[in-house]
Coordinates of N, CA and C in Angstrom, one line a residue:
Chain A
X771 N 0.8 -1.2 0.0 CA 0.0 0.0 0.0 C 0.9 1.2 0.0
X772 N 0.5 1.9 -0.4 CA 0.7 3.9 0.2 C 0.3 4.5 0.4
X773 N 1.1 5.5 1.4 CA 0.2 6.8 2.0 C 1.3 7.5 1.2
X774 N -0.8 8.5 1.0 CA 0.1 9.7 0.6 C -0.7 11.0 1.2
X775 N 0.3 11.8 1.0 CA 0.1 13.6 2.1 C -0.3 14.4 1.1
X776 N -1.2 15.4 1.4 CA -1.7 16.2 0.4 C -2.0 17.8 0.8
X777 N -1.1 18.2 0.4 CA -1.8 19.5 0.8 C -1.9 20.7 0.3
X778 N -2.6 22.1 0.6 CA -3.4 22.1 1.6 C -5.0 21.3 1.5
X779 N -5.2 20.7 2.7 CA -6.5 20.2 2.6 C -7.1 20.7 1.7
X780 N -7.5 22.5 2.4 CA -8.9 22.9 1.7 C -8.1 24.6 1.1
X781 N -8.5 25.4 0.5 CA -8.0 26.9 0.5 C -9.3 27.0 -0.4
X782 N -9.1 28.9 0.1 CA -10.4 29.7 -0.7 C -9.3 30.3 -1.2
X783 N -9.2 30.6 -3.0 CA -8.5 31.6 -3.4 C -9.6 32.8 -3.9
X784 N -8.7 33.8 -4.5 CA -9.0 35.2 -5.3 C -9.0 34.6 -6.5
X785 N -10.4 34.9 -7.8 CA -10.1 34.9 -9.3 C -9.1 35.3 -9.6
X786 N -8.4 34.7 -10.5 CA -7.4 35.0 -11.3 C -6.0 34.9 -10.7
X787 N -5.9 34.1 -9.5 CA -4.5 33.3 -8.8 C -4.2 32.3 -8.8
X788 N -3.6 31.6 -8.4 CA -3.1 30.1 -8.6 C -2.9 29.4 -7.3
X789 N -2.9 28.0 -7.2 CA -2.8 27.7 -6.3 C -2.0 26.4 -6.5
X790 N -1.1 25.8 -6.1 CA -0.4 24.7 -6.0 C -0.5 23.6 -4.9
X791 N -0.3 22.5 -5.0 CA -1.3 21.7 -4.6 C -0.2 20.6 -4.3
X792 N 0.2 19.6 -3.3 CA 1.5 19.3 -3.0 C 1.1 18.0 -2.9
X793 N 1.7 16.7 -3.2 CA 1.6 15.6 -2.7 C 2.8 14.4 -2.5
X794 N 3.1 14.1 -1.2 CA 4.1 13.1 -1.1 C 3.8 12.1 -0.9
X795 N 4.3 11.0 -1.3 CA 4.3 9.8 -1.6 C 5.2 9.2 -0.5
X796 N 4.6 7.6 0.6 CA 5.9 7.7 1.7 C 7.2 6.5 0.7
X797 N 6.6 6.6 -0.6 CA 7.6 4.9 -1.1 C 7.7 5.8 -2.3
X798 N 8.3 5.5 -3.0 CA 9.3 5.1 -4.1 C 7.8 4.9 -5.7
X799 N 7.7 6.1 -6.5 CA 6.6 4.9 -7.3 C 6.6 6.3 -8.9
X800 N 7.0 4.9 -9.5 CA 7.2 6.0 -11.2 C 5.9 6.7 -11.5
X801 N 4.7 6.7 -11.4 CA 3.9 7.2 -12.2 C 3.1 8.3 -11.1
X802 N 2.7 9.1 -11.1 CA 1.9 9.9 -9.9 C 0.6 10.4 -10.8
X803 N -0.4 10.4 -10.5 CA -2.0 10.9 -11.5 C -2.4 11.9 -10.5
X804 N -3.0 12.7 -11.1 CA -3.5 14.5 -10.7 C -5.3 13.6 -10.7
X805 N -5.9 14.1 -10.2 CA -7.7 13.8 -11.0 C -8.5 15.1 -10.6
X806 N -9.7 15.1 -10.9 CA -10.4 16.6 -10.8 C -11.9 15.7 -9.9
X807 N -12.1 16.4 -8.9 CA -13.6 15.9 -8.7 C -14.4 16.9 -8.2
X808 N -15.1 17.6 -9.3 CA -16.0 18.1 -9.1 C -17.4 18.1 -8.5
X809 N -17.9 18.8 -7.9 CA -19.1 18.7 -6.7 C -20.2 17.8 -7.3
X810 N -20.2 16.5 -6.6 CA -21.1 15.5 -6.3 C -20.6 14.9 -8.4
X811 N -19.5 14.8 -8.7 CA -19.2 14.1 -9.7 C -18.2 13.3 -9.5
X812 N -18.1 12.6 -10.5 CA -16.6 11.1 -10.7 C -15.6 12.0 -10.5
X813 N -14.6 11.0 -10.6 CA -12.9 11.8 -10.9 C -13.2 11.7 -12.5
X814 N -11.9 12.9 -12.3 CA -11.7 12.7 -14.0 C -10.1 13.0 -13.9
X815 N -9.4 12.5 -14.9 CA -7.8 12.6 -14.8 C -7.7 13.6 -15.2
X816 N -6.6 14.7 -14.9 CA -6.2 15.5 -15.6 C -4.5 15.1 -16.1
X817 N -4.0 14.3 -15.3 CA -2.8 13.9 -16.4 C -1.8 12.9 -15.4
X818 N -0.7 12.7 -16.1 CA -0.1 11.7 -15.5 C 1.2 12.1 -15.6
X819 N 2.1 12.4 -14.3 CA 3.2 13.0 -14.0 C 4.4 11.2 -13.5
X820 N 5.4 11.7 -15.0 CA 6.4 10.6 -14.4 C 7.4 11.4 -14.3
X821 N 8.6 10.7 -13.7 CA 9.4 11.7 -12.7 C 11.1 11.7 -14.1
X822 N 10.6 12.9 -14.4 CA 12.3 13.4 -15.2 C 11.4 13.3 -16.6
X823 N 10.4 13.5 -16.7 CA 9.8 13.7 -18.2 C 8.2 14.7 -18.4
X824 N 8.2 15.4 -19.2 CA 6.9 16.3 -18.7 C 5.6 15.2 -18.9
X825 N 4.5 15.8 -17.9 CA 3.8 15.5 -17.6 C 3.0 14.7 -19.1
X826 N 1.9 13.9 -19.2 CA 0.8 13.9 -20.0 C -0.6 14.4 -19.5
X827 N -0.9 15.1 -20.6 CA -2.4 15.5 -19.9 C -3.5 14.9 -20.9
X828 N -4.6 14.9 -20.6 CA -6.0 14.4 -20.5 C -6.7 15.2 -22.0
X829 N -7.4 14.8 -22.4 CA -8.1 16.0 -23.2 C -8.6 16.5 -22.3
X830 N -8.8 17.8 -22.8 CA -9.7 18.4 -22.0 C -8.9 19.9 -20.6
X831 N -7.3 19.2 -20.6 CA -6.7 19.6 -19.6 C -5.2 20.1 -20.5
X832 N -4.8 21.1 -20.1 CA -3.4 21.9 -20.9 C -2.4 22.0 -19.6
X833 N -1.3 22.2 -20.6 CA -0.1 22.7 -19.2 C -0.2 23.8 -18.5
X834 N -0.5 25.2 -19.4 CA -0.5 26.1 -19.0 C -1.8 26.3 -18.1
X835 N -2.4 25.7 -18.1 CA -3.4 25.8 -17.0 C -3.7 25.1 -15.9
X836 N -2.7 23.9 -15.7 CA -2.7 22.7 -14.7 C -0.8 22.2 -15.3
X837 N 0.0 23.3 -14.5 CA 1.0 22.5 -14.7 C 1.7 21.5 -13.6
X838 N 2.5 20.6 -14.3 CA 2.7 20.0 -13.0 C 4.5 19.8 -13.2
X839 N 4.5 19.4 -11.7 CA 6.1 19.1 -11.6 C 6.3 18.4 -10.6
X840 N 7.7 17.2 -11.3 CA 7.5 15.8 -10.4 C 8.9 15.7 -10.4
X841 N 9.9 16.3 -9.6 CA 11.3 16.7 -9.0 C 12.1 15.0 -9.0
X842 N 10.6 14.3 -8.2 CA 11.4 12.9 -7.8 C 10.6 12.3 -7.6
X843 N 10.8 10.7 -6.9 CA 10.3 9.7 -7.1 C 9.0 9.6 -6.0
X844 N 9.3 10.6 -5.3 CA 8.4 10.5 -3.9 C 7.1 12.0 -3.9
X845 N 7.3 12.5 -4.8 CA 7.2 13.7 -5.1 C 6.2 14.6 -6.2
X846 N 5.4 15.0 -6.1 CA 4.7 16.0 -7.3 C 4.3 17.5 -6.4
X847 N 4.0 18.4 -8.1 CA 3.1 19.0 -7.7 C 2.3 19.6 -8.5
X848 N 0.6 20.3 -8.4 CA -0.5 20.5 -9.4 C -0.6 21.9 -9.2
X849 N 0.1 22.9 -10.0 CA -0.4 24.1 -9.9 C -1.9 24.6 -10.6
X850 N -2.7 24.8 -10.2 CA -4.0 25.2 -10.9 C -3.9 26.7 -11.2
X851 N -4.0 27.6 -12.2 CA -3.4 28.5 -13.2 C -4.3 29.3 -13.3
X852 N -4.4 31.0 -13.0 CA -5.3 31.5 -13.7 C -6.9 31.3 -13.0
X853 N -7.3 31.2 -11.8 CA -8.5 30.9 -11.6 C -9.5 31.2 -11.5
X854 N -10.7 29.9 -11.7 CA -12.0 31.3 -11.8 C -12.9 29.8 -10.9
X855 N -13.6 30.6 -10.7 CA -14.9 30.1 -9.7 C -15.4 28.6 -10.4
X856 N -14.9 28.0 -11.7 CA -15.2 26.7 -12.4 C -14.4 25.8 -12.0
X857 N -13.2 26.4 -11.2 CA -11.8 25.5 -11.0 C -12.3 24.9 -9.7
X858 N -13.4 25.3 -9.0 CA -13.4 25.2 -7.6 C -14.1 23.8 -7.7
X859 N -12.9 23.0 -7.5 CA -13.3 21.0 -6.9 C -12.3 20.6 -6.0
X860 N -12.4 19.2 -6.1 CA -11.7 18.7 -5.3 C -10.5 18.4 -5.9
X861 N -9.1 18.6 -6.0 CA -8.2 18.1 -6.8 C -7.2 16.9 -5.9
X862 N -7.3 15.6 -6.5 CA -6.3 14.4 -6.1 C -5.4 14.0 -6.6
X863 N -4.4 13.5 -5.5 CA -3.2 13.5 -6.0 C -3.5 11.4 -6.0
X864 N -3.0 10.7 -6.9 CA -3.0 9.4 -6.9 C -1.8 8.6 -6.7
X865 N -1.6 7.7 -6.7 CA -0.7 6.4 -7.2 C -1.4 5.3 -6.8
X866 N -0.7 4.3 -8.0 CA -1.1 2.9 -8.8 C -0.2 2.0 -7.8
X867 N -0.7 1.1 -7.5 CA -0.2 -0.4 -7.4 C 0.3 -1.2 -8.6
X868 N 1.3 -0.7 -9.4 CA 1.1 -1.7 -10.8 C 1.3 -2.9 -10.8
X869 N 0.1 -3.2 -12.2 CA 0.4 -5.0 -11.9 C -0.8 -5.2 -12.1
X870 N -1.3 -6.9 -12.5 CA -2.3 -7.7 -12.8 C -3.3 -6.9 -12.0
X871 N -3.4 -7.0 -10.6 CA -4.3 -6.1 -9.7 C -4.3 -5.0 -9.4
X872 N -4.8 -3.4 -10.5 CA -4.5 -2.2 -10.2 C -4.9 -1.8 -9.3
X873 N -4.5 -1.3 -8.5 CA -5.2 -0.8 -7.0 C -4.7 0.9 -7.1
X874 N -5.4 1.7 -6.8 CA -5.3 3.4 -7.3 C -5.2 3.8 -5.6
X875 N -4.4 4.0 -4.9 CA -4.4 5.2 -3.7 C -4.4 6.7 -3.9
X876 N -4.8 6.7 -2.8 CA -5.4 8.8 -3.3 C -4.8 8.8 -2.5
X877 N -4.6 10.6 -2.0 CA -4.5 11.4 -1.0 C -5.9 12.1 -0.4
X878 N -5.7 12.7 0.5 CA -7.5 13.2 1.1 C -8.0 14.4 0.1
X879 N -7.3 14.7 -0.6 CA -7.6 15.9 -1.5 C -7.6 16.7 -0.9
X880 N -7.7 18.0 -2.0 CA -7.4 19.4 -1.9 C -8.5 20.1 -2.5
X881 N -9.8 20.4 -1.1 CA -10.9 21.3 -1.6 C -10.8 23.1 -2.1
X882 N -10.8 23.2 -3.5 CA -10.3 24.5 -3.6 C -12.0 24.9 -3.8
X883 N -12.0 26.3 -3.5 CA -12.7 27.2 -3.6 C -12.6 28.6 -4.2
X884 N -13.1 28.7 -5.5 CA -12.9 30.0 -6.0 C -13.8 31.1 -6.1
X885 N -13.1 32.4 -5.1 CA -14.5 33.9 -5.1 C -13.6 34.6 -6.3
Chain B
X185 N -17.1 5.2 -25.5 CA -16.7 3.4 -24.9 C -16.2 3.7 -24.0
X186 N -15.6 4.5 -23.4 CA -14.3 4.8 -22.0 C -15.5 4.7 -21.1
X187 N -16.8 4.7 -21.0 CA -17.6 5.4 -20.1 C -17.8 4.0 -19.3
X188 N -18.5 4.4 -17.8 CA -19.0 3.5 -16.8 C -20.0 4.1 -16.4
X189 N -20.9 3.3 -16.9 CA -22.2 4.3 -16.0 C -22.9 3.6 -14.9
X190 N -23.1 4.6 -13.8 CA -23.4 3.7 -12.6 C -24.4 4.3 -12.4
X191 N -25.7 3.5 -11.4 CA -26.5 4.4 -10.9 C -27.4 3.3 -9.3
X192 N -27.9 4.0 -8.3 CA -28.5 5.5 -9.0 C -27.6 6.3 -8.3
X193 N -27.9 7.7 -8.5 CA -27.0 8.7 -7.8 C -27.0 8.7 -6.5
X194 N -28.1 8.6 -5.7 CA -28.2 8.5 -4.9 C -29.0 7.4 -3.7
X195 N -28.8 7.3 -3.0 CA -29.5 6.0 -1.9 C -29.7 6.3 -0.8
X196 N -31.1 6.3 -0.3 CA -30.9 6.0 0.9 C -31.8 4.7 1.4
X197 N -30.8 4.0 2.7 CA -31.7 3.0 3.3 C -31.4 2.7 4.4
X198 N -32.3 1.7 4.8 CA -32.4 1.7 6.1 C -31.5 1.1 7.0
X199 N -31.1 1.4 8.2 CA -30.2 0.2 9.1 C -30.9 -1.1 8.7
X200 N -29.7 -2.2 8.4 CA -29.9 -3.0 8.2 C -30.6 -3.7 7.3
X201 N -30.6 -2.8 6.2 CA -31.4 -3.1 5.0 C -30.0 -3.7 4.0
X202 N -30.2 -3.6 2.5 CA -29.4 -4.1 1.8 C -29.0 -2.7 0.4
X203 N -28.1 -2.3 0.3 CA -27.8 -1.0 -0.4 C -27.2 -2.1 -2.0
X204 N -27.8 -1.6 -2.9 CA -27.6 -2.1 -4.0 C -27.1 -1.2 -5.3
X205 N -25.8 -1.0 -5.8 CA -25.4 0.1 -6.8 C -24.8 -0.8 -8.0
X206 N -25.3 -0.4 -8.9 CA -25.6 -1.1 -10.4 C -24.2 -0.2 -10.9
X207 N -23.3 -0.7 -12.0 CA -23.0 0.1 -13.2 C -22.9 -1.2 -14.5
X208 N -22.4 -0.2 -15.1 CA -22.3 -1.1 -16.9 C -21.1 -0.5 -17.6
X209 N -20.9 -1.2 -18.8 CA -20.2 -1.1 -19.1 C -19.6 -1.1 -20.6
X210 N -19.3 -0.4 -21.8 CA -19.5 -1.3 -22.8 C -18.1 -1.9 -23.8
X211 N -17.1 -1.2 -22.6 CA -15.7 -1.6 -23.7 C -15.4 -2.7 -23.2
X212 N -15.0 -3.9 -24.1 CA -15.0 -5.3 -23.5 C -13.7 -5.6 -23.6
X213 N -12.6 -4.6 -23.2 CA -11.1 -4.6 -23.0 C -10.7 -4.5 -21.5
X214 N -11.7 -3.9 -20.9 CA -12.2 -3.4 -19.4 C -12.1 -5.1 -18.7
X215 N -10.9 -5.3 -17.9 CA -10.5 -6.6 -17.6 C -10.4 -6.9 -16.2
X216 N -10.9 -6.1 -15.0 CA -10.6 -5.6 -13.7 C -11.7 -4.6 -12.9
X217 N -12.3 -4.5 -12.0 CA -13.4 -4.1 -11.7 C -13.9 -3.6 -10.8
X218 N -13.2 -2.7 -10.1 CA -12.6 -2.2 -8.9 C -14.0 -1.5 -8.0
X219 N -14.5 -1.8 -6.6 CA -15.1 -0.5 -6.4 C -14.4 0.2 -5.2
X220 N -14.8 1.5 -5.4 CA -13.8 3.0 -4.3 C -15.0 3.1 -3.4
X221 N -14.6 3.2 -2.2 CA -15.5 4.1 -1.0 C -14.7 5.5 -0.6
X222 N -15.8 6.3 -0.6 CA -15.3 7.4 -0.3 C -15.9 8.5 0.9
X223 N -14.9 8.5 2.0 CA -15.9 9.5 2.9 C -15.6 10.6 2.7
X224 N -17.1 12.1 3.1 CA -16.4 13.1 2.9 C -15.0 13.4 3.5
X225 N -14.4 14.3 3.1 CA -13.4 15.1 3.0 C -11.9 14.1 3.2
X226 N -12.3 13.0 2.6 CA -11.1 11.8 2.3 C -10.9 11.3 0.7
X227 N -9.9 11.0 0.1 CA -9.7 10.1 -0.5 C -10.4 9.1 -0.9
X228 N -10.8 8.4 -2.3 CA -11.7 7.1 -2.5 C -10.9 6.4 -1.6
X229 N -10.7 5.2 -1.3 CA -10.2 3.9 -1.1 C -10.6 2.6 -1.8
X230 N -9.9 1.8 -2.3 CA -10.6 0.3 -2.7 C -11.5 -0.4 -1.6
X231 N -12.5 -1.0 -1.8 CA -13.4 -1.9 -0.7 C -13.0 -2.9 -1.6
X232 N -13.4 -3.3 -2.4 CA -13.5 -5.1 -3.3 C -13.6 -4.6 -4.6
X233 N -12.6 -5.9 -5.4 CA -12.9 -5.7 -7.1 C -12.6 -6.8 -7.1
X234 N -13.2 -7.5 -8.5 CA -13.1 -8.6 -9.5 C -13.3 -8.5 -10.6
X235 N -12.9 -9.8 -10.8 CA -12.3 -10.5 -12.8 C -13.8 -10.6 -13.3
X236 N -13.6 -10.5 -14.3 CA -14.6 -11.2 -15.2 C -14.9 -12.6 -15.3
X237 N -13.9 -13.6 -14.7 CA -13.7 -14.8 -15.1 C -14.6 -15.1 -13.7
X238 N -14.8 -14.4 -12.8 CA -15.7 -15.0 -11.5 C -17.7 -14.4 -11.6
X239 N -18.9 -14.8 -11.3 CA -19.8 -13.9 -11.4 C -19.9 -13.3 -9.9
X240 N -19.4 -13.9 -9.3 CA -19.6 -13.2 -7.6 C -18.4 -13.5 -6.4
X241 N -17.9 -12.1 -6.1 CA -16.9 -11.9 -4.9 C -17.8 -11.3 -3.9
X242 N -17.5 -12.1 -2.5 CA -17.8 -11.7 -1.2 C -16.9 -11.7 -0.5
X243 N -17.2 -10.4 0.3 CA -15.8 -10.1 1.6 C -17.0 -9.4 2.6
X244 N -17.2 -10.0 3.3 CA -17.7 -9.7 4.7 C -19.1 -9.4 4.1
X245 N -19.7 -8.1 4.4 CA -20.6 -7.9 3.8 C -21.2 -7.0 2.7
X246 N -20.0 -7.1 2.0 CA -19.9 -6.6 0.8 C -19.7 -7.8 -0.4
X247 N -20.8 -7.8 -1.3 CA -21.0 -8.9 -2.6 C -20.6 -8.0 -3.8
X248 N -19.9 -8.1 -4.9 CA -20.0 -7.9 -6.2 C -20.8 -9.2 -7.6
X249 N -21.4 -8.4 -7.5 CA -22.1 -9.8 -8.5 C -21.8 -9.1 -9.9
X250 N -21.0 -10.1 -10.7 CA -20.8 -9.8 -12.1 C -21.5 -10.6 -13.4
X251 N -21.9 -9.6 -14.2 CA -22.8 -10.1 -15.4 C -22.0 -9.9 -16.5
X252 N -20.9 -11.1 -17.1 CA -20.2 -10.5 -18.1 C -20.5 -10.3 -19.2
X253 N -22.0 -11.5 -19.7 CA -22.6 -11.5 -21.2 C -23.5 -9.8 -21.2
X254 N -23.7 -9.7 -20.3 CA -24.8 -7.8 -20.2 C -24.0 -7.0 -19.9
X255 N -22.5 -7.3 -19.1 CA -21.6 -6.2 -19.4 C -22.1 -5.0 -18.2
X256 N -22.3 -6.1 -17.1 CA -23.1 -5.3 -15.9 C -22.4 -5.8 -14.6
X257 N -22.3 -5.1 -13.6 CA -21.6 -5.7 -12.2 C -22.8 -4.6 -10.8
X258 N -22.7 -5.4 -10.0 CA -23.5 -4.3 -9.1 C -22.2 -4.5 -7.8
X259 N -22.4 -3.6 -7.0 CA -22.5 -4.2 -5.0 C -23.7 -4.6 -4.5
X260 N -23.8 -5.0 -3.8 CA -24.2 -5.2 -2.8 C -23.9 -5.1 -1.0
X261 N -24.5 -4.5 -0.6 CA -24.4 -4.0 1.3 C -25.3 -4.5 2.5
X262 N -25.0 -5.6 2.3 CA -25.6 -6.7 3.7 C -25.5 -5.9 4.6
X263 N -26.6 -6.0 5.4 CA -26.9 -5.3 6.7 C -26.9 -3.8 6.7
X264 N -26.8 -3.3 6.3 CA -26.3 -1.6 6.3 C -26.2 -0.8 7.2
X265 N -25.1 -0.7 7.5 CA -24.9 0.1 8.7 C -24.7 2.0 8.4
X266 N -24.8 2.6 9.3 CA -24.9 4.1 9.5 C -23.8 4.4 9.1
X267 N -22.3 3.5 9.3 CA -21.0 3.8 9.2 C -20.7 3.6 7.3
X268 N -21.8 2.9 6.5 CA -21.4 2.7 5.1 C -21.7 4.0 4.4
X269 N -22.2 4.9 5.2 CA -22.8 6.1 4.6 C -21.1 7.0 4.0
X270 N -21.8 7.0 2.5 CA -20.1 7.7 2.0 C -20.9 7.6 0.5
X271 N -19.8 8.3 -0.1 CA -19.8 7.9 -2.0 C -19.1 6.4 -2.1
X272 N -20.1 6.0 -3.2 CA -19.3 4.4 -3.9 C -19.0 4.6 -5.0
X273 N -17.7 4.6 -5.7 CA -17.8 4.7 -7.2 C -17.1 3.1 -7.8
X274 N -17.5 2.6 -8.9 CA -17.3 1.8 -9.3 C -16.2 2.0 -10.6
X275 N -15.1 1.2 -10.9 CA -14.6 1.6 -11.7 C -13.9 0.4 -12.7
X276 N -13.5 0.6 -13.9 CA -13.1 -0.6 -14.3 C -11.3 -0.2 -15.5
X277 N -11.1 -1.4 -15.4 CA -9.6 -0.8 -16.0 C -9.2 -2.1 -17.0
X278 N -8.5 -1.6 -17.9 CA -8.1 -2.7 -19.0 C -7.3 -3.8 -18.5
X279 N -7.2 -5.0 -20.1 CA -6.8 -5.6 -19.8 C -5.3 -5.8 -19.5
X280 N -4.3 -6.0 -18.5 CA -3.0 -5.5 -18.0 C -2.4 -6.0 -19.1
X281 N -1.7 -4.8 -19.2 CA -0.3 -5.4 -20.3 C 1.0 -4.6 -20.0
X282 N 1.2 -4.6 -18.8 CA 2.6 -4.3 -18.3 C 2.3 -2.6 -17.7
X283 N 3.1 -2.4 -16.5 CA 2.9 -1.0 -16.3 C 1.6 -0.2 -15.8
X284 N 1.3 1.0 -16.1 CA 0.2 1.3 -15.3 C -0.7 0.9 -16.1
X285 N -1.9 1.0 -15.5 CA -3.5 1.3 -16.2 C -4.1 2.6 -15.7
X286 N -5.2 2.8 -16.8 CA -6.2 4.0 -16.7 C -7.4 3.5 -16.0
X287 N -7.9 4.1 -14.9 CA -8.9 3.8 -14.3 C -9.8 4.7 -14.9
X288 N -10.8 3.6 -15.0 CA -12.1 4.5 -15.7 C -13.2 4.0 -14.5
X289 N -13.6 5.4 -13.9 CA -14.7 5.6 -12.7 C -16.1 5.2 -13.0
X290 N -16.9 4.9 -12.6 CA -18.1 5.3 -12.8 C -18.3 7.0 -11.9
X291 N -20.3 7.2 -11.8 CA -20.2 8.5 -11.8 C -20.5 8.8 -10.3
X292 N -20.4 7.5 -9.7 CA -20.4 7.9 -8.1 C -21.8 7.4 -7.3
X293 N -22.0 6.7 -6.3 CA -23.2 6.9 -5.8 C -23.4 7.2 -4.4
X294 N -23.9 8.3 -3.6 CA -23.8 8.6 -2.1 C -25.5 8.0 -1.7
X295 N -24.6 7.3 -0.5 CA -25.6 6.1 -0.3 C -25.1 7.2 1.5
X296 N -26.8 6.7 1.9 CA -27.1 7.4 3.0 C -27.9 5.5 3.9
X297 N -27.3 6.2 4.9 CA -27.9 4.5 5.9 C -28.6 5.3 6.8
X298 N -29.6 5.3 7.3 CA -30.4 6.4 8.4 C -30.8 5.1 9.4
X299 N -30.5 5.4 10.4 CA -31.0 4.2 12.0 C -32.0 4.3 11.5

């Protein structure tokens, strides 16, 4: 299994700031996933951060507006870019168990709120 | 085809009743069958997932009954307790061929247990 740390829990930003969004991992693991969850919706990926290569993102999701950066193996982070009151969900940091049995751990996520 | 549709959105039942959440499915690459529990202001977590090759996994009191010719799987929630009250999302992921997989969610169902 993994734990992973996420923070900050929750933040209210100002339109049109950014906020970065931190997640550590306590083990060692190549791939890290961003996801978006929206109030009372699924996740949805916004991309997949491997460590010493830029990120992939999702349709739907660009750099310049969710970039991310993954220093090391233990390590990311989701800046959310430019914001406006649509950005305001829950954003998760993940990691995979890989292998025949995928098993997905989260972090407790990061409730953003945008006035 | 990426999609998982689950329903219903919402549940409620009674202590000690039986909580029942449906999804489908239609890409038949989808090889793994995962479901997430989710309390507010936490992270999904895995409860139980199965193969296609089985029609029914039980772990305590949680059943997955799988329909692979309709391309259907539900839960099931023996007894229902107050404590099961959370989001369930179901989700399903290809068939492994080395490395990570894409989890594809369903759309969530918050299931309410009331004494």
């Amino acid at each position: 299994s993994a734990v992973i740390s996420q923070k900050p829990s929750r933040d209210i930003c100002q339109r049109g700031t950014s906020l970065t969004i931190q997640c550590q991992v306590d083990s060692q693991v190549t791939m890290m996933f961003w996801y978006r969850q929206q109030p009372g919706q699924s996740l949805t990926l916004i991309a997949t951060a491997n460590q010493g290569s830029e990120a992939t993102y999702e349709s739907g999701f660009v750099i310049d507006k969710f970039p991310i950066s993954r220093p090391n193996l233990t390590f990311s982070t989701l800046t959310v870019s430019n914001l406006s009151p649509e950005d305001s969900s829950i954003y998760l940091c993940s990691v995979e168990a890989a292998g025949l049995n995928t098993e997905a751990f989260f972090g407790q996520g990061t409730r953003l709120t945008v006035v | 085809q990426q999609q998982v549709k689950q329903s219903p959105q919402s549940l409620i039942v009674q202590k000690g009743g039986i909580s029942i959440i449906n999804c489908a499915y239609e890409n038949t690459a989808f090889d793994y069958f995962p479901w997430y529990q989710q309390f507010p202001g936490k992270g999904p977590a895995l409860l139980i997932a199965i193969r296609p090759d089985v029609s029914e996994k039980k772990e305590g009191r949680f059943t997955i009954s799988f329909n692979k010719s309709a391309k259907q799987f539900s839960l099931h929630i023996m007894d229902s307790q107050p404590g099961d009250s959370a989001t369930y999302f179901c989700a399903a992921i290809p068939v492994y061929s080395g490395g990570y997989q894409k989890v594809t969610f369903g759309t969530g169902t918050k299931l309410q247990v009331i004494p």
